[in-house]
mmCIF file of N, CA and C in Angstrom:
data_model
loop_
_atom_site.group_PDB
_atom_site.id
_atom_site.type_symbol
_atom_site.label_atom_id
_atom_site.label_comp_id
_atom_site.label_asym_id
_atom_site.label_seq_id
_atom_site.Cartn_x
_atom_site.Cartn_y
_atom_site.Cartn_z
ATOM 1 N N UNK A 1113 94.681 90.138 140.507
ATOM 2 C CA UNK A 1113 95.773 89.318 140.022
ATOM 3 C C UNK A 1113 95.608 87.877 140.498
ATOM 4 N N UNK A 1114 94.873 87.789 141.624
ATOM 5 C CA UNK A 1114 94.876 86.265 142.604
ATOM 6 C C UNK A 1114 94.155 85.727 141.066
ATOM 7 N N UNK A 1115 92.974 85.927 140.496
ATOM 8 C CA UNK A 1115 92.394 85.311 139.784
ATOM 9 C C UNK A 1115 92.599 84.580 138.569
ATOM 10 N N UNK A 1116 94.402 85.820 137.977
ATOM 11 C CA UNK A 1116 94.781 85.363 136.853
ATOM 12 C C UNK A 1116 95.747 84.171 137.160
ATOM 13 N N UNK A 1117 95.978 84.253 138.633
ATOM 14 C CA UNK A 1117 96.809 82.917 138.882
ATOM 15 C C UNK A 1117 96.184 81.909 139.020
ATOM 16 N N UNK A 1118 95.323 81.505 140.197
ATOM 17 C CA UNK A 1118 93.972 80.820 139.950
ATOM 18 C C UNK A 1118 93.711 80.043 138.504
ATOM 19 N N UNK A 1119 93.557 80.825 137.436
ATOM 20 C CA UNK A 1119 93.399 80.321 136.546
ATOM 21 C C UNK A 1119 94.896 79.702 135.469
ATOM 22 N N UNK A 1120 95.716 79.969 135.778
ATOM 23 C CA UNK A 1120 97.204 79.462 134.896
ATOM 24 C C UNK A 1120 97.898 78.377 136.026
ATOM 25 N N UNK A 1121 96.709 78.364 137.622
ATOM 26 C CA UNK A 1121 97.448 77.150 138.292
ATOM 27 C C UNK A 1121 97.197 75.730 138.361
ATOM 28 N N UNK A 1122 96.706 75.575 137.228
ATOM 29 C CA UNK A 1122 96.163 74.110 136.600
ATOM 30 C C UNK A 1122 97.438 73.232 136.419
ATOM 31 N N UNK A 1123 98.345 74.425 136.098
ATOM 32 C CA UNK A 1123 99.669 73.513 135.853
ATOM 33 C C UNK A 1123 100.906 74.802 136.184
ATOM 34 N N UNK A 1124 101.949 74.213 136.905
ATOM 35 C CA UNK A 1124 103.191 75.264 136.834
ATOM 36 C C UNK A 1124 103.115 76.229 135.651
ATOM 37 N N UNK A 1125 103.566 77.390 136.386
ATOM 38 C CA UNK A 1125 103.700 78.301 135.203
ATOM 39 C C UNK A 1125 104.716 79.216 135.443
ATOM 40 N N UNK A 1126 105.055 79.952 134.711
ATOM 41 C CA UNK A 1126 106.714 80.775 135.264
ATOM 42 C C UNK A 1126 106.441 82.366 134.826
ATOM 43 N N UNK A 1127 105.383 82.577 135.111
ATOM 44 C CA UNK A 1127 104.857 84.406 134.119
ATOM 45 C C UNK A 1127 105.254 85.153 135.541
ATOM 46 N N UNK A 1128 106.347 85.991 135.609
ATOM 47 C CA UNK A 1128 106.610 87.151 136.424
ATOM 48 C C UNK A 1128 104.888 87.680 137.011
ATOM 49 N N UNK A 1129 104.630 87.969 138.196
ATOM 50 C CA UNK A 1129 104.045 89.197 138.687
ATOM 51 C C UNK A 1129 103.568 90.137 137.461
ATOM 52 N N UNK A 1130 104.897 91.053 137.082
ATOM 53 C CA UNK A 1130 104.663 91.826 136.525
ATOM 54 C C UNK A 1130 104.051 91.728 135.013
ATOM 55 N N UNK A 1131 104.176 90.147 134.173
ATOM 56 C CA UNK A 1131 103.724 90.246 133.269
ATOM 57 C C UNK A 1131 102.372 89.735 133.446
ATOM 58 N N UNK A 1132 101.942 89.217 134.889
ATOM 59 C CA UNK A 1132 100.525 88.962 134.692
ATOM 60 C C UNK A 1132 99.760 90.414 135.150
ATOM 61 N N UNK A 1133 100.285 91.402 135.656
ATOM 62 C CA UNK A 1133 99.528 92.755 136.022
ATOM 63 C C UNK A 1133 99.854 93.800 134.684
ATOM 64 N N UNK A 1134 100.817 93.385 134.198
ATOM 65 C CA UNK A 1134 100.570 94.487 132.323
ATOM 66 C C UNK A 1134 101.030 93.191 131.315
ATOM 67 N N UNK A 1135 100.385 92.639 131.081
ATOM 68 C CA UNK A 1135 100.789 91.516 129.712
ATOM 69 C C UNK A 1135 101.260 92.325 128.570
ATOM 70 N N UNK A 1136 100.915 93.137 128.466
ATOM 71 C CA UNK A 1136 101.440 94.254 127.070
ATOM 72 C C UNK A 1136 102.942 94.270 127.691
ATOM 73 N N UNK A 1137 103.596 94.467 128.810
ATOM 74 C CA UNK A 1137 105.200 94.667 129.158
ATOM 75 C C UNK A 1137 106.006 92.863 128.492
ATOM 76 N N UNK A 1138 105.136 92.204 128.531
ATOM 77 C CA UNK A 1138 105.729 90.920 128.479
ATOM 78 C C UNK A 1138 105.432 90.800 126.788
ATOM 79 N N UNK A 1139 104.789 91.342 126.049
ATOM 80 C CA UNK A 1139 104.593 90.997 124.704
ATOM 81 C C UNK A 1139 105.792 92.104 124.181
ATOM 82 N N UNK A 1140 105.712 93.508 124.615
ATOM 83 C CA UNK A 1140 106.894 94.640 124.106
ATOM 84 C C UNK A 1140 108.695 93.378 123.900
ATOM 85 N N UNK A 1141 108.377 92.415 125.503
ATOM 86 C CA UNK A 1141 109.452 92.237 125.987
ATOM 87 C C UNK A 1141 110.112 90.799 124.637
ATOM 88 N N UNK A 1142 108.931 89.998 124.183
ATOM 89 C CA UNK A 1142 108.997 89.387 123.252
ATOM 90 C C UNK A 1142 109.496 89.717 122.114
ATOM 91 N N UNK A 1143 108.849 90.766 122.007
ATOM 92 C CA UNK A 1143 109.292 90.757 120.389
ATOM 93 C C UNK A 1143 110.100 92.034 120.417
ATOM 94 N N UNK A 1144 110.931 92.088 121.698
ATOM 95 C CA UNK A 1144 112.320 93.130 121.218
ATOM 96 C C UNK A 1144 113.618 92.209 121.262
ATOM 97 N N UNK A 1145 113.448 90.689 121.507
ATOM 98 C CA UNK A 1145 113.877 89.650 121.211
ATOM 99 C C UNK A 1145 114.091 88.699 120.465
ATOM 100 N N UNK A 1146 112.898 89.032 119.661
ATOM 101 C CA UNK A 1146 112.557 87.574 118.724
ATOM 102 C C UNK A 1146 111.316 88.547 116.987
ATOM 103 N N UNK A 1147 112.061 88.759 116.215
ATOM 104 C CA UNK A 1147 111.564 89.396 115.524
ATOM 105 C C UNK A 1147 110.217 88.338 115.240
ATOM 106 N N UNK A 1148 109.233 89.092 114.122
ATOM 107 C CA UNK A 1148 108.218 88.296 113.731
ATOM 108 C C UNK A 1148 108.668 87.372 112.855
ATOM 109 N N UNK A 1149 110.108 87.494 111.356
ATOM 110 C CA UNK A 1149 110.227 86.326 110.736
ATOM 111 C C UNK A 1149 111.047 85.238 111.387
ATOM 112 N N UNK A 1150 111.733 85.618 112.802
ATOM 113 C CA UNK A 1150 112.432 84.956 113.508
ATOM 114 C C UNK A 1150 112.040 83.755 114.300
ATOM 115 N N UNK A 1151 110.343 84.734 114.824
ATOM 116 C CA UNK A 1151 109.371 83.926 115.518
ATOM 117 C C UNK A 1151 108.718 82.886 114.386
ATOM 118 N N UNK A 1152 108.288 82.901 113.811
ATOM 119 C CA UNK A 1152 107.912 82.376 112.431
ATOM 120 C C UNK A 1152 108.431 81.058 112.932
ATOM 121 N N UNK A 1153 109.739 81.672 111.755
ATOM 122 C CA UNK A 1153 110.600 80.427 111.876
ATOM 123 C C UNK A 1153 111.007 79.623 112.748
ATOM 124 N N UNK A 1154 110.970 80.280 113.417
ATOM 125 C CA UNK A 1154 110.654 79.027 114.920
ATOM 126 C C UNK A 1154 110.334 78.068 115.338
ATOM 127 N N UNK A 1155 108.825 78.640 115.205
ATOM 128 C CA UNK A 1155 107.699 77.965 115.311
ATOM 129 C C UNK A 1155 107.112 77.023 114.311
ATOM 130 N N UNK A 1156 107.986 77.242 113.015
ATOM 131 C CA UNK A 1156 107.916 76.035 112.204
ATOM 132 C C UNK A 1156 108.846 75.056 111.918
ATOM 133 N N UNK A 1157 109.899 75.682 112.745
ATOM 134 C CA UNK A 1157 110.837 74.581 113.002
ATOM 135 C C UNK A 1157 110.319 73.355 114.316
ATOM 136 N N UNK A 1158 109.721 74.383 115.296
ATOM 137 C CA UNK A 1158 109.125 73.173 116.371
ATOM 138 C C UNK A 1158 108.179 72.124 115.615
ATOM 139 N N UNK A 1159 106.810 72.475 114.470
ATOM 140 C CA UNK A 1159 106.343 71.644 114.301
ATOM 141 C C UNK A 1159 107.177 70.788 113.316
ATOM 142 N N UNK A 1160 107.990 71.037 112.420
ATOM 143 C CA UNK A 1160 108.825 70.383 111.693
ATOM 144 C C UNK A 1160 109.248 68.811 112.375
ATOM 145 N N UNK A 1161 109.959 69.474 113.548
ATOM 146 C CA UNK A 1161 110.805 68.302 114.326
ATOM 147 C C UNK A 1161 109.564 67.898 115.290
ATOM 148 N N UNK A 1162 108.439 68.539 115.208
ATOM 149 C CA UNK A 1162 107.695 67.122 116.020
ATOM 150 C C UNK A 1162 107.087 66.381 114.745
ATOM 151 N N UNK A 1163 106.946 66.577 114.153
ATOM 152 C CA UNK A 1163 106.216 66.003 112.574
ATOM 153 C C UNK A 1163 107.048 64.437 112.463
ATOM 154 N N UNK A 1164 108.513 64.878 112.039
ATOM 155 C CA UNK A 1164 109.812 64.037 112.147
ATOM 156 C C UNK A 1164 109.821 62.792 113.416
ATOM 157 N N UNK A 1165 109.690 63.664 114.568
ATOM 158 C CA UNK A 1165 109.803 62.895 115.373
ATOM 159 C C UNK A 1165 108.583 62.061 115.762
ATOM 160 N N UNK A 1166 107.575 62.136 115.359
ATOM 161 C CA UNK A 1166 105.949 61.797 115.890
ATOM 162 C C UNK A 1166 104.955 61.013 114.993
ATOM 163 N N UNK A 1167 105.895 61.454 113.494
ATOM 164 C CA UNK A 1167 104.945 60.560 112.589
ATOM 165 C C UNK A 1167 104.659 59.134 112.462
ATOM 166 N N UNK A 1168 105.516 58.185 112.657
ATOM 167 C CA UNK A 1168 105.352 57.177 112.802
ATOM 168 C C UNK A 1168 104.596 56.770 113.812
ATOM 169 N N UNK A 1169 104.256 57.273 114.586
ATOM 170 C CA UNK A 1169 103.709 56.872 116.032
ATOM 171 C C UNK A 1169 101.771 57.490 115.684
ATOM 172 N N UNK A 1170 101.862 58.660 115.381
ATOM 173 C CA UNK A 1170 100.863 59.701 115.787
ATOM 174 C C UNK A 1170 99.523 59.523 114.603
ATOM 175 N N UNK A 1171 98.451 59.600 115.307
ATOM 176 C CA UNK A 1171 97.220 59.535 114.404
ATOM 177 C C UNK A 1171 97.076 60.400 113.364
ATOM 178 N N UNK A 1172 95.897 60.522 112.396
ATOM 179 C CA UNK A 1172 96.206 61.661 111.824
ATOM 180 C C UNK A 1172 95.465 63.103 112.091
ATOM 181 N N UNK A 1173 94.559 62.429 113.433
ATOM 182 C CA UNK A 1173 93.743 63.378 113.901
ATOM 183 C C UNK A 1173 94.801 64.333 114.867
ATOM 184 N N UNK A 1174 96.262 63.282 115.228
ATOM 185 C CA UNK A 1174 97.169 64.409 116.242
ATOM 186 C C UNK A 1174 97.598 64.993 115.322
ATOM 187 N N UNK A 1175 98.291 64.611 114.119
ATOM 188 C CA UNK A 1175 98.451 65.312 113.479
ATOM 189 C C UNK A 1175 98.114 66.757 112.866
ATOM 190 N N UNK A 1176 97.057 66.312 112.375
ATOM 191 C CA UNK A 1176 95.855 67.870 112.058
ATOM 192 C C UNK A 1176 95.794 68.721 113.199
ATOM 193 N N UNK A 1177 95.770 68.203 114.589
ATOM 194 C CA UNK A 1177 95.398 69.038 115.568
ATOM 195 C C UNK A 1177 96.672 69.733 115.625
ATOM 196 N N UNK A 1178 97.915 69.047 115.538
ATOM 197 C CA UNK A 1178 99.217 70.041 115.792
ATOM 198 C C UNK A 1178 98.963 70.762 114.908
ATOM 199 N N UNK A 1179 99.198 70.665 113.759
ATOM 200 C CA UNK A 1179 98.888 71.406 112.326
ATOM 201 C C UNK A 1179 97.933 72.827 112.393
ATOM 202 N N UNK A 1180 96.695 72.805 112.715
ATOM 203 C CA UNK A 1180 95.907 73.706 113.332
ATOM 204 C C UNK A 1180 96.391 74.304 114.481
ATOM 205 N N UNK A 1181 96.926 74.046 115.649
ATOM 206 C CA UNK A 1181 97.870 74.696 116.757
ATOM 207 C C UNK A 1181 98.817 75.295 116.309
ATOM 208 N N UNK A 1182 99.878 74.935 115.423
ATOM 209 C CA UNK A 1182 100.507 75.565 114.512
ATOM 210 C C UNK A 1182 100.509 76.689 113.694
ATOM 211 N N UNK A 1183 99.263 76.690 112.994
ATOM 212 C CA UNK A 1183 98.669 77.780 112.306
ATOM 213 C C UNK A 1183 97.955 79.105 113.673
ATOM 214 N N UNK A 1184 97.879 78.621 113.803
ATOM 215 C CA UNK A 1184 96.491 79.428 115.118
ATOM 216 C C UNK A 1184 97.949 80.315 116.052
ATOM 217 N N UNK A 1185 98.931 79.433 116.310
ATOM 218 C CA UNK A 1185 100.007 80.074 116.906
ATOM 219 C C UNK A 1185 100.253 81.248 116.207
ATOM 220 N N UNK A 1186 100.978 81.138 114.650
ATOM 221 C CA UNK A 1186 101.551 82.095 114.031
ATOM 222 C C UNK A 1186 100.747 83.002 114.403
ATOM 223 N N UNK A 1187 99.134 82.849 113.636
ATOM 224 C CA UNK A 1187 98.380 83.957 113.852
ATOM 225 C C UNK A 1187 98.255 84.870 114.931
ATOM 226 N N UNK A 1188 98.169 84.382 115.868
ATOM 227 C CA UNK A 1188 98.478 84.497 117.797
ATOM 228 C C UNK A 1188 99.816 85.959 117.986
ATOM 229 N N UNK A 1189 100.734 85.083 117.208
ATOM 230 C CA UNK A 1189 102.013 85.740 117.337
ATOM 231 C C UNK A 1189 102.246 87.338 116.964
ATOM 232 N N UNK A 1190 101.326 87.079 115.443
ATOM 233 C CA UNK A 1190 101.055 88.016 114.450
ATOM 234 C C UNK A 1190 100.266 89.141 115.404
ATOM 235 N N UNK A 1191 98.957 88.514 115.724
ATOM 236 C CA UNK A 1191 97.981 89.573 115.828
ATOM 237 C C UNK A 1191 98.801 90.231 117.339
ATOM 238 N N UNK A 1192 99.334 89.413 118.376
ATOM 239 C CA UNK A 1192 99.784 90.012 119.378
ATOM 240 C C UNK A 1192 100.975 91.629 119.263
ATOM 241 N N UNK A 1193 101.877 90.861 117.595
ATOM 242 C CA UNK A 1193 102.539 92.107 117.309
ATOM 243 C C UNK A 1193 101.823 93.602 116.390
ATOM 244 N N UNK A 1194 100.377 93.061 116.190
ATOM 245 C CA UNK A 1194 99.816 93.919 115.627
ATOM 246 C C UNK A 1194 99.393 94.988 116.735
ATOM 247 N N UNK A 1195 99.128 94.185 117.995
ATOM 248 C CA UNK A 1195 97.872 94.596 119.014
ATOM 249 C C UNK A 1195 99.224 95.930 119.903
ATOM 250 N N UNK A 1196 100.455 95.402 119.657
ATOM 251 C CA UNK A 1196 101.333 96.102 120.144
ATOM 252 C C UNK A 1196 102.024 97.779 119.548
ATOM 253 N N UNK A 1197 101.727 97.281 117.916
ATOM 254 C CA UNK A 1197 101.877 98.276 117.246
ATOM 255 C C UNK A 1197 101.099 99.300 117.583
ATOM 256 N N UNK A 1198 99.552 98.681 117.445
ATOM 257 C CA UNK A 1198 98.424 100.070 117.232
ATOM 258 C C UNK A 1198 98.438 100.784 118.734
ATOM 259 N N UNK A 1199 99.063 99.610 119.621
ATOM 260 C CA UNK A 1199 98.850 100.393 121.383
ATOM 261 C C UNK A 1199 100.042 101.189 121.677
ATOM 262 N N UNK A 1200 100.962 101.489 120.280
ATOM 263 C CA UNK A 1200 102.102 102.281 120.898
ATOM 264 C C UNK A 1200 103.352 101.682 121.393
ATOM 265 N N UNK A 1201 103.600 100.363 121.978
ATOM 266 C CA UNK A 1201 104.072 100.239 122.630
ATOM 267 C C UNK A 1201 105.466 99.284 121.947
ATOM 268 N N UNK A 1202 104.927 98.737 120.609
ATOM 269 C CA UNK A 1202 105.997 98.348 119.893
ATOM 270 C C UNK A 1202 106.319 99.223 118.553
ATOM 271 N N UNK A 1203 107.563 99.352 118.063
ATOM 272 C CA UNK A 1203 107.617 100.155 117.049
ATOM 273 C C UNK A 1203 107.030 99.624 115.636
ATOM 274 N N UNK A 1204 106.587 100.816 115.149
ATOM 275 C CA UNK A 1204 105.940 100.124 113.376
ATOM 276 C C UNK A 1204 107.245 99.249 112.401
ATOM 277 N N UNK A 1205 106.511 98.517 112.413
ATOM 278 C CA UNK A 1205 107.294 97.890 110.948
ATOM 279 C C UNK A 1205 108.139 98.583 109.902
ATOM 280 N N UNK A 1206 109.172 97.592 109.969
ATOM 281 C CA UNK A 1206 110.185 98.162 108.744
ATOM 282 C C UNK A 1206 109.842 97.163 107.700
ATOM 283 N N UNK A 1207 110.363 97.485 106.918
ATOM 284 C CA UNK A 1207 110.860 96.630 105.457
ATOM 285 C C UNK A 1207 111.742 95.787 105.714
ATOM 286 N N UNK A 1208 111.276 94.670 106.346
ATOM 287 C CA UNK A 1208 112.197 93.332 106.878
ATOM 288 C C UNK A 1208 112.270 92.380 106.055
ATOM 289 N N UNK A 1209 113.399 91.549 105.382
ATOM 290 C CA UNK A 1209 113.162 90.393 104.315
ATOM 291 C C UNK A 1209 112.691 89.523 104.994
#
């Protein structure tokens, strides 16, 4: 465990003990909180309002790079609730609008 701290102590970080010794308890713990179209939406509301708030200022290379961070997140989000499904540990999908 020293190692996974070691490495996330580049900068403050706030991950319980316990979610750095089972990360699967901290992903179950996510998304019995925050559905996937919930998370979504979220997360495109954050880049929304930095878009808003940043465009005038921001290159278009920050741009693209949020844009790509953005995308890469969802996916992130996605595959983490996939990785949870097939391990049991989150329930299968319903028919969610």
């Amino acid at each position: 465990m020293e190692d996974y701290i070691k490495v996330l102590n580049f900068q403050p970080h706030k991950l319980p003990e316990n979610y750095i010794a089972d990360p699967d308890y901290a992903i179950k713990i996510f998304f019995s909180v925050h559905s996937i179209p919930q998370a979504r939406q979220n997360i495109c509301s954050l880049f929304r309002t930095w878009i808003k708030h940043i465009n005038v200022y921001a290159e278009p290379s920050d741009i693209l790079g949020m844009l790509l961070f953005h995308e890469q997140l969802i996916e992130f989000l996605e595959v983490s609730y996939i990785k949870g499904v097939k391990e049991g540990y989150l329930p299968k999908p319903t028919n969610e609008p």
